[in-house]
Short mmCIF file of C-alpha atoms and ligand atoms in Angstrom, two decimals:
data_model
loop_
_atom_site.label_atom_id
_atom_site.label_comp_id
_atom_site.label_asym_id
_atom_site.label_seq_id
_atom_site.Cartn_x
_atom_site.Cartn_y
_atom_site.Cartn_z
CA MET A 1 148.17 136.07 128.46
CA HIS A 2 149.29 134.18 125.75
CA HIS A 3 147.17 130.96 127.26
CA HIS A 4 143.99 132.59 126.47
CA SER A 5 144.80 132.31 122.78
CA HIS A 6 144.85 128.77 123.62
CA ASN A 7 141.47 127.62 124.78
CA ARG A 8 139.03 130.64 123.50
CA ALA A 9 136.04 129.36 121.91
CA THR A 10 135.70 129.86 117.98
CA LEU A 11 132.70 129.68 116.02
CA GLY A 12 130.43 126.92 113.62
CA GLY A 13 130.40 127.18 109.89
CA LYS A 14 130.71 129.81 107.76
CA LEU A 15 127.82 131.00 107.64
CA SER A 16 128.17 130.81 111.33
CA ALA A 17 130.20 133.94 110.94
CA VAL A 18 128.33 135.87 108.27
CA LEU A 19 124.99 135.94 110.82
CA VAL A 20 126.84 136.65 113.83
CA ALA A 21 128.66 139.79 112.11
CA ALA A 22 125.41 140.23 109.94
CA GLY A 23 124.19 140.54 113.51
CA SER A 24 125.65 142.96 114.88
CA SER A 25 125.66 145.02 112.15
CA VAL A 26 121.37 144.83 111.58
CA GLY A 27 120.18 146.55 114.28
CA LEU A 28 118.58 149.83 115.40
CA GLY A 29 120.79 150.96 113.59
CA ASN A 30 118.88 150.37 110.46
CA ILE A 31 116.02 150.64 111.32
CA TRP A 32 115.37 153.89 114.25
CA ARG A 33 118.36 155.46 113.24
CA PHE A 34 118.75 154.97 109.09
CA PRO A 35 115.21 157.05 108.93
CA TYR A 36 115.91 159.40 111.26
CA VAL A 37 118.80 160.71 109.94
CA ALA A 38 117.89 160.01 106.16
CA GLY A 39 114.82 162.22 107.15
CA ASP A 40 116.32 165.14 108.63
CA ASN A 41 119.79 164.89 105.80
CA GLY A 42 117.71 165.04 103.30
CA GLY A 43 116.73 161.95 101.34
CA GLY A 44 117.96 160.75 98.73
CA VAL A 45 120.87 162.42 98.57
CA PHE A 46 121.67 161.47 102.12
CA LEU A 47 121.11 157.98 100.65
CA LEU A 48 123.64 158.06 98.13
CA ILE A 49 125.76 159.12 100.08
CA TYR A 50 125.85 156.51 102.75
CA ILE A 51 125.75 153.88 99.88
CA GLY A 52 129.56 155.90 98.97
CA CYS A 53 131.15 156.05 102.37
CA VAL A 54 129.76 151.84 103.26
CA LEU A 55 131.56 150.57 100.16
CA LEU A 56 134.60 153.27 99.84
CA LEU A 57 135.45 152.95 103.60
CA GLY A 58 132.73 151.12 105.62
CA LEU A 59 133.70 147.46 103.86
CA PRO A 60 137.63 147.71 103.95
CA ILE A 61 138.33 149.15 107.16
CA MET A 62 135.84 146.05 107.99
CA LEU A 63 137.63 143.78 106.13
CA ALA A 64 141.05 145.66 108.03
CA GLU A 65 138.93 145.05 110.71
CA PHE A 66 138.88 141.12 110.50
CA ALA A 67 142.20 140.39 109.71
CA VAL A 68 143.46 142.44 112.96
CA GLY A 69 140.90 140.18 115.09
CA ARG A 70 141.72 137.20 113.33
CA THR A 71 145.77 137.23 112.82
CA THR A 72 145.60 137.88 116.69
CA ARG A 73 143.11 136.26 118.50
CA ARG A 74 142.43 138.76 120.69
CA ASN A 75 139.92 141.16 122.31
CA ALA A 76 140.14 144.71 120.48
CA VAL A 77 142.41 146.02 122.57
CA GLY A 78 144.67 142.92 122.93
CA ALA A 79 144.91 142.41 119.27
CA TYR A 80 146.21 146.42 118.57
CA HIS A 81 148.56 146.29 121.35
CA ALA A 82 149.77 142.47 120.11
CA LEU A 83 150.56 144.30 116.85
CA ASP A 84 151.99 147.50 118.45
CA ARG A 85 151.78 148.25 121.64
CA ARG A 86 152.03 151.78 120.51
CA TRP A 87 148.70 151.59 118.67
CA SER A 88 146.33 150.52 121.89
CA PHE A 89 144.70 153.42 121.87
CA ILE A 90 142.14 151.96 118.73
CA GLY A 91 141.53 149.16 120.94
CA TYR A 92 140.12 152.11 123.89
CA ASN A 93 138.72 154.48 122.26
CA SER A 94 136.66 150.81 120.43
CA VAL A 95 135.83 150.15 124.10
CA LEU A 96 134.85 153.72 125.23
CA ALA A 97 132.46 153.86 122.17
CA ALA A 98 131.19 150.67 123.13
CA PHE A 99 130.63 152.01 126.36
CA LEU A 100 128.75 155.22 125.46
CA ILE A 101 126.61 153.52 122.79
CA LEU A 102 125.72 150.62 125.08
CA GLY A 103 124.30 154.20 126.96
CA PHE A 104 121.44 154.70 124.57
CA TYR A 105 121.36 152.06 122.41
CA PHE A 106 120.23 149.96 125.96
CA VAL A 107 117.42 152.35 125.99
CA VAL A 108 116.10 153.09 122.27
CA SER A 109 115.70 148.87 122.64
CA GLY A 110 113.84 149.13 126.11
CA TRP A 111 111.21 151.29 123.87
CA THR A 112 111.27 148.56 121.63
CA ALA A 113 110.38 146.18 124.50
CA GLU A 114 107.68 148.20 125.03
CA TYR A 115 105.63 148.92 121.97
CA THR A 116 106.05 144.58 121.76
CA VAL A 117 103.87 145.36 125.20
CA HIS A 118 101.94 147.81 124.23
CA SER A 119 101.30 145.64 121.33
CA LEU A 120 100.04 142.31 122.69
CA THR A 121 97.86 144.71 124.80
CA GLY A 122 96.39 146.32 122.58
CA GLU A 123 97.07 149.65 123.29
CA LEU A 124 98.58 150.78 120.14
CA ALA A 125 96.01 149.29 118.04
CA SER A 126 93.57 151.60 120.18
CA LEU A 127 95.37 154.67 118.87
CA SER A 128 94.40 156.31 115.03
CA THR A 129 96.04 159.77 114.32
CA ALA A 130 99.85 160.89 114.22
CA GLU A 131 98.74 162.79 117.07
CA GLU A 132 98.00 160.36 119.63
CA TYR A 133 101.23 158.61 118.71
CA ALA A 134 103.76 161.00 119.07
CA ALA A 135 101.77 162.24 122.41
CA GLN A 136 101.87 158.66 123.28
CA PHE A 137 105.45 157.86 122.40
CA GLU A 138 106.44 161.11 123.95
CA GLY A 139 104.46 160.04 127.63
CA PHE A 140 106.27 157.38 127.71
CA ILE A 141 110.10 158.28 126.86
CA SER A 142 109.48 160.86 129.48
CA ASN A 143 107.32 158.66 132.09
CA PRO A 144 110.01 158.07 135.49
CA TRP A 145 110.32 154.19 135.36
CA ARG A 146 108.53 152.98 132.77
CA PRO A 147 111.15 152.71 130.55
CA LEU A 148 114.15 152.21 132.97
CA LEU A 149 111.56 148.96 133.71
CA TYR A 150 112.32 148.33 130.25
CA THR A 151 115.63 148.74 129.60
CA LEU A 152 116.50 147.07 132.67
CA LEU A 153 114.81 144.00 131.68
CA PHE A 154 116.91 144.29 127.22
CA ILE A 155 120.02 145.17 129.92
CA LEU A 156 119.59 141.74 131.58
CA ALA A 157 118.02 139.65 128.80
CA THR A 158 121.94 140.45 127.14
CA HIS A 159 123.77 139.93 130.34
CA ALA A 160 121.71 136.66 130.34
CA VAL A 161 123.16 135.48 126.51
CA ILE A 162 126.90 136.62 127.27
CA ALA A 163 126.96 134.56 129.70
CA LEU A 164 125.89 131.68 128.21
CA GLY A 165 128.59 131.62 126.38
CA VAL A 166 130.18 133.37 123.03
CA GLN A 167 128.84 130.13 121.21
CA LYS A 168 125.82 128.96 122.30
CA GLY A 169 124.29 132.14 123.19
CA ILE A 170 125.04 134.21 120.28
CA GLU A 171 125.34 132.01 117.57
CA ARG A 172 121.60 130.86 118.68
CA SER A 173 119.84 133.63 118.75
CA ALA A 174 121.38 134.97 114.66
CA LYS A 175 120.16 132.15 113.16
CA VAL A 176 117.33 132.21 113.47
CA LEU A 177 115.81 135.48 113.78
CA MET A 178 117.87 137.46 111.16
CA PRO A 179 115.58 135.53 108.93
CA LEU A 180 112.22 136.36 110.14
CA LEU A 181 113.13 140.19 110.68
CA PHE A 182 113.97 140.25 106.39
CA ILE A 183 111.38 138.30 105.10
CA ILE A 184 108.10 140.80 107.82
CA LEU A 185 110.28 143.53 106.42
CA ILE A 186 109.88 143.15 102.91
CA ALA A 187 105.51 142.16 103.53
CA LEU A 188 105.29 146.34 105.61
CA SER A 189 107.27 147.65 101.74
CA ILE A 190 104.61 146.09 99.96
CA HIS A 191 101.90 147.36 102.46
CA SER A 192 103.64 150.42 102.46
CA LEU A 193 103.86 150.73 98.59
CA LEU A 194 100.18 151.16 98.80
CA MET A 195 99.44 153.48 99.96
CA PRO A 196 98.38 157.08 99.28
CA GLY A 197 101.90 158.75 100.48
CA ALA A 198 104.22 155.89 98.85
CA ALA A 199 105.13 158.13 95.34
CA GLU A 200 106.51 161.21 97.75
CA GLY A 201 107.99 158.39 100.52
CA MET A 202 109.72 156.80 97.68
CA ARG A 203 110.62 160.51 95.86
CA PHE A 204 111.89 161.71 99.33
CA LEU A 205 114.01 158.29 99.70
CA PHE A 206 115.76 158.13 96.04
CA ARG A 207 115.33 161.66 94.39
CA PRO A 208 119.22 163.27 95.46
CA ASP A 209 118.61 166.98 96.00
CA PHE A 210 122.01 167.95 95.83
CA SER A 211 120.97 171.63 97.30
CA LYS A 212 121.24 169.86 100.41
CA VAL A 213 124.69 168.64 101.15
CA THR A 214 126.42 170.38 103.89
CA ALA A 215 129.40 169.31 105.56
CA SER A 216 127.39 167.99 108.48
CA THR A 217 125.46 165.48 105.97
CA LEU A 218 129.19 163.66 104.86
CA LEU A 219 129.73 163.86 108.63
CA THR A 220 126.38 162.41 109.24
CA ALA A 221 126.53 159.63 106.60
CA LEU A 222 129.97 158.49 107.31
CA GLY A 223 129.53 158.20 111.51
CA GLN A 224 126.09 155.58 109.89
CA ALA A 225 127.57 154.11 107.36
CA PHE A 226 129.72 152.87 110.68
CA PHE A 227 127.34 152.54 113.26
CA SER A 228 125.24 150.33 110.49
CA LEU A 229 127.55 148.35 109.77
CA SER A 230 128.53 147.79 112.95
CA VAL A 231 133.08 149.45 112.23
CA GLY A 232 135.72 151.46 113.51
CA ILE A 233 134.61 149.77 117.30
CA GLY A 234 136.19 146.81 117.04
CA THR A 235 133.58 144.45 117.71
CA MET A 236 134.31 142.88 113.93
CA VAL A 237 137.50 142.62 115.59
CA THR A 238 135.89 140.99 118.45
CA TYR A 239 133.79 138.89 116.50
CA ALA A 240 136.68 137.98 114.38
CA SER A 241 138.67 136.77 116.49
CA TYR A 242 136.07 133.57 117.17
CA PHE A 243 136.23 133.03 113.26
CA LYS A 244 137.65 129.20 112.11
CA PRO A 245 140.97 130.03 110.03
CA GLU A 246 138.87 128.55 107.55
CA THR A 247 136.37 131.90 107.83
CA ASN A 248 136.22 133.77 104.09
CA LEU A 249 136.80 137.27 105.08
CA ARG A 250 136.12 138.63 101.63
CA HIS A 251 133.08 136.91 101.29
CA THR A 252 131.76 137.45 104.99
CA ALA A 253 132.48 141.16 104.69
CA LEU A 254 130.87 141.61 101.58
CA ASN A 255 127.30 139.78 102.81
CA VAL A 256 126.73 141.25 106.23
CA THR A 257 127.28 144.91 104.16
CA LEU A 258 125.10 144.14 101.23
CA LEU A 259 122.55 142.47 104.15
CA ASP A 260 122.65 145.46 106.21
CA THR A 261 122.57 148.08 103.34
CA LEU A 262 119.37 145.89 102.50
CA VAL A 263 118.15 146.22 105.80
CA ALA A 264 117.93 150.10 105.88
CA VAL A 265 116.74 150.91 102.05
CA LEU A 266 113.93 148.90 102.97
CA ALA A 267 113.01 149.86 106.65
CA GLY A 268 113.48 153.25 104.56
CA VAL A 269 110.55 152.40 102.34
CA VAL A 270 108.77 151.31 104.96
CA ILE A 271 108.72 153.91 106.82
CA PHE A 272 108.81 156.80 104.30
CA PRO A 273 105.42 156.19 102.30
CA ALA A 274 103.97 156.12 105.74
CA VAL A 275 105.84 159.58 106.91
CA PHE A 276 103.98 161.06 104.07
CA THR A 277 100.86 159.77 103.97
CA ALA A 278 100.43 160.07 107.87
CA GLY A 279 101.70 163.72 107.33
CA ILE A 280 104.48 163.79 110.16
CA ALA A 281 107.86 166.23 109.57
CA PRO A 282 110.76 163.23 108.06
CA SER A 283 113.11 166.00 110.23
CA SER A 284 111.48 164.49 113.19
CA GLY A 285 114.41 162.82 114.44
CA PRO A 286 114.22 160.22 117.25
CA SER A 287 110.96 159.46 117.52
CA LEU A 288 110.36 159.21 113.16
CA VAL A 289 109.60 155.41 113.53
CA PHE A 290 108.34 154.84 116.64
CA ILE A 291 105.19 157.83 115.77
CA THR A 292 105.46 156.22 111.89
CA LEU A 293 105.47 152.60 112.47
CA PRO A 294 101.41 152.32 114.48
CA GLY A 295 100.09 154.10 112.40
CA ILE A 296 101.45 150.98 109.78
CA PHE A 297 100.18 148.77 111.35
CA ASN A 298 96.28 149.84 111.89
CA GLY A 299 95.85 150.48 108.61
CA MET A 300 96.55 146.38 107.79
CA PRO A 301 94.33 143.29 108.78
CA LEU A 302 95.79 141.80 112.25
CA SER A 303 97.26 144.75 113.38
CA MET A 304 98.39 143.53 116.63
CA VAL A 305 99.90 140.54 114.54
CA TRP A 306 102.12 142.05 112.52
CA SER A 307 102.73 145.06 115.29
CA THR A 308 103.69 142.07 118.20
CA VAL A 309 105.73 140.51 115.90
CA PHE A 310 107.37 143.17 114.08
CA PHE A 311 108.10 145.00 117.96
CA LEU A 312 108.91 141.32 118.69
CA LEU A 313 111.66 140.79 116.12
CA LEU A 314 112.75 144.48 116.27
CA VAL A 315 113.99 143.15 119.62
CA VAL A 316 115.59 140.34 118.56
CA ALA A 317 117.82 142.72 115.95
CA ALA A 318 118.79 144.67 118.59
CA LEU A 319 119.70 142.15 120.99
CA THR A 320 122.29 140.38 118.57
CA SER A 321 123.25 144.11 118.97
CA THR A 322 123.77 144.74 122.48
CA ILE A 323 125.46 141.16 122.63
CA SER A 324 128.15 142.80 120.22
CA LEU A 325 128.78 145.69 121.60
CA HIS A 326 128.64 144.43 125.02
CA GLU A 327 131.24 141.47 124.08
CA VAL A 328 133.79 144.00 123.43
CA ILE A 329 134.21 145.14 126.68
CA THR A 330 133.74 141.98 128.12
CA ALA A 331 136.06 140.43 126.56
CA TYR A 332 138.21 143.11 127.20
CA LEU A 333 137.93 142.72 130.86
CA HIS A 334 138.64 139.37 130.87
CA GLU A 335 141.98 138.88 128.70
CA GLU A 336 143.19 142.25 129.65
CA TRP A 337 142.40 142.67 133.15
CA HIS A 338 142.33 139.16 134.10
CA LEU A 339 138.93 138.88 135.46
CA SER A 340 137.06 135.76 135.22
CA ARG A 341 134.23 135.61 132.17
CA ARG A 342 132.15 135.99 134.63
CA SER A 343 132.79 138.87 137.28
CA ALA A 344 134.12 140.80 133.17
CA ALA A 345 129.72 140.42 131.60
CA TRP A 346 128.81 141.64 135.23
CA LEU A 347 131.21 144.13 135.53
CA THR A 348 130.33 145.58 132.21
CA THR A 349 125.99 145.05 132.35
CA LEU A 350 126.13 146.96 135.74
CA SER A 351 128.38 149.35 134.82
CA THR A 352 126.43 150.35 131.24
CA ALA A 353 123.28 149.79 133.22
CA ALA A 354 124.47 153.00 135.11
CA LEU A 355 124.66 155.20 131.98
CA ALA A 356 121.53 153.44 130.09
CA THR A 357 119.92 155.14 133.67
CA LEU A 358 121.29 158.71 134.11
CA ALA A 359 120.34 158.92 129.35
CA SER A 360 117.18 157.45 129.99
CA LEU A 361 116.44 159.51 132.41
CA SER A 362 118.08 162.63 130.50
CA LEU A 363 114.49 162.74 128.31
CA GLY A 364 112.33 163.02 130.88
CA LEU A 365 113.16 163.98 135.08
CA LEU A 366 116.60 164.97 133.72
CA GLY A 367 115.95 167.30 130.85
CA GLY A 368 117.61 169.87 132.67
CA TRP A 369 120.67 168.60 132.25
CA ARG A 370 122.33 169.44 129.11
CA ILE A 371 125.60 168.66 127.11
CA CYS A 372 126.71 171.64 124.49
CA GLY A 373 123.01 171.59 124.38
CA LEU A 374 121.80 168.31 124.42
CA THR A 375 120.31 165.51 126.19
CA LEU A 376 122.92 162.46 127.26
CA PHE A 377 121.23 160.66 125.08
CA ASP A 378 121.38 162.33 122.53
CA ALA A 379 124.90 163.61 123.33
CA LEU A 380 125.32 159.80 123.78
CA ASP A 381 124.45 159.08 119.81
CA PHE A 382 125.89 162.52 118.29
CA ALA A 383 129.47 161.77 120.32
CA THR A 384 130.00 157.82 119.58
CA ALA A 385 128.53 158.11 115.60
CA ASN A 386 130.17 161.18 114.24
CA ILE A 387 133.12 161.54 116.11
CA LEU A 388 133.84 157.64 118.13
CA LEU A 389 133.73 155.61 115.36
CA PRO A 390 135.10 157.42 112.58
CA LEU A 391 137.35 158.46 114.46
CA GLY A 392 138.69 154.67 115.31
CA GLY A 393 137.93 153.76 112.25
CA LEU A 394 140.80 156.27 110.90
CA PHE A 395 143.24 155.37 112.75
CA THR A 396 142.76 151.67 111.87
CA CYS A 397 142.60 152.10 108.17
CA ILE A 398 146.14 153.92 108.90
CA PHE A 399 147.52 150.97 110.71
CA VAL A 400 146.43 148.38 108.93
CA GLY A 401 146.62 150.24 106.00
CA TRP A 402 150.40 151.40 106.53
CA LYS A 403 152.15 150.18 109.83
CA LEU A 404 150.70 145.91 109.52
CA ASP A 405 152.99 143.71 107.82
CA PRO A 406 151.11 144.06 104.31
CA GLU A 407 152.21 140.02 104.04
CA ARG A 408 150.05 139.65 107.61
CA PHE A 409 147.21 141.32 105.85
CA ARG A 410 147.25 139.29 102.95
CA GLU A 411 147.66 136.12 104.62
CA GLN A 412 144.30 136.63 106.72
CA LEU A 413 142.70 137.24 103.07
CA SER A 414 143.82 134.71 101.42
CA ASN A 415 143.62 132.36 104.66
CA HIS A 416 146.96 131.75 104.30
CA GLY A 417 147.67 131.12 100.14
CA THR A 418 144.50 128.73 100.01
CA LEU A 419 142.04 131.36 98.81
CA ARG A 420 142.86 133.43 95.37
CA CYS A 421 142.50 137.17 95.79
CA ARG A 422 142.95 139.51 93.42
CA ILE A 423 141.90 142.66 95.42
CA HIS A 424 144.87 142.37 98.03
CA GLY A 425 145.98 145.13 96.18
CA LEU A 426 143.06 147.39 95.77
CA LEU A 427 142.03 147.49 99.36
CA ILE A 428 145.77 148.11 100.48
CA PHE A 429 145.33 151.50 98.16
CA LEU A 430 142.09 152.29 99.60
CA LEU A 431 143.36 152.19 102.66
CA ARG A 432 146.72 153.81 102.70
CA TRP A 433 144.87 156.67 101.18
CA VAL A 434 141.22 157.17 99.59
CA CYS A 435 139.77 156.12 103.27
CA PRO A 436 142.28 157.77 105.44
CA VAL A 437 142.04 161.40 102.93
CA ILE A 438 138.23 161.24 102.80
CA LEU A 439 138.02 160.86 106.55
CA LEU A 440 140.81 163.17 106.83
CA LEU A 441 138.57 165.92 105.06
CA VAL A 442 135.51 165.27 106.16
CA PHE A 443 136.32 166.11 109.87
CA LEU A 444 138.67 169.40 108.46
CA ASP A 445 135.25 170.73 106.95
CA ASN A 446 133.36 169.66 109.91
CA LEU A 447 135.79 171.98 112.33
CA GLY A 448 135.39 174.90 110.01
CA LEU A 449 132.34 175.15 109.73
CA TYR A 450 131.67 174.92 113.94
N1 LIG B 501 125.63 147.91 114.03
C1 LIG B 501 124.29 147.89 115.05
C2 LIG B 501 122.86 148.81 114.72
O1 LIG B 501 123.46 149.02 113.53
C3 LIG B 501 124.70 149.29 116.31
C4 LIG B 501 126.27 148.89 116.48
C5 LIG B 501 127.32 150.44 116.33
C6 LIG B 501 126.54 147.75 117.08
C7 LIG B 501 128.89 149.40 116.74
C8 LIG B 501 128.15 147.26 117.32
C9 LIG B 501 128.73 148.03 117.18
O2 LIG B 501 122.28 148.40 115.45
#
């Protein structure tokens, strides 16, 4: 198996590491999932806890994953296996979580593709009230074949990028489109801040109401932080295995975290003023963004152009994230099962397409089929973000904090002594004590309630 590490691809310059990692982090998690879970969990207080989780848990665990990936230069399973085979289960948890996330993430990605097309044809602009947008959305997602068509198209697009190879495909797509997404979000937030519901929306998002905190608020914020940053799932292990030896891991992690958080907050600033202006309930769930956004565009001059460009960028943001999830599975199958990269990629594509098909149908035709009262779509979303990712994060910080040779961790943070690293002690402390204790307490708290 050793020969793999000799001819593995590496990413280009310093910027590329930040871009591909940010490409994975910034996605539907920021623009679709963040507003809907924040809306459902009290707004401001959720944002506050979320940011605490990002800084105290997300950032150190991202660095831990970077170190594991670059020191071993293997896929998620191979990396933990190489360091201590008894801890390979962290890698298997990652591959499983990536598979289950793709199951619903591909479906939502398909919706963004469909909304791009409806923006272009002017169909979205022809509606006006929130009720009309809601009815249109419900009609679309429960249609037996239309969402499937878009989901499958999206899956094939992901497959095409993966098949082009790590360097060309992933790097190029991230480089051009990430900055564009950022600019358009800023423009949209300015527009939203001029809406009549802006003050109420901003109050909802930024003024914490501590009476709304429950055990499940904590777990949801934690899960959202991990989901949004792509940590606890071996994505960062896999990507860091392609980083160059010169890449500064601390700067990379810090930049990715800041960018990701900024995009989530901006998405909130775009959505909540519109939510209150249109009189939609902030707790409407996964449909929130799809009902709110078309209304925002409709109030703008050249609405068709804005809406098309925005949904197109959402497609791209989703694509750079699905690529990273796909890569976790593909790299594992390629290196551990010794399949060719081509076959590994096809196996990943076909199996996730099957799961995504079921998840999509669970919102319509197969709606009667429930798992613990949830549709397959909702169950995949809940189980990955609220269970598998926090568990992956828990074992990652225990492993890196307690089992991994601290010298090996320091070597990775300081690039073998060529960079000064003053935060090593602090990081080890966070990984050993703070992260596991918080994660365990939040888990126990939730078990107690159920
Ligand atoms: N972080 C991505 C998003 O916010 C989703 C993702 C989760 C990607 C886990 C990779 C791993 O959209």
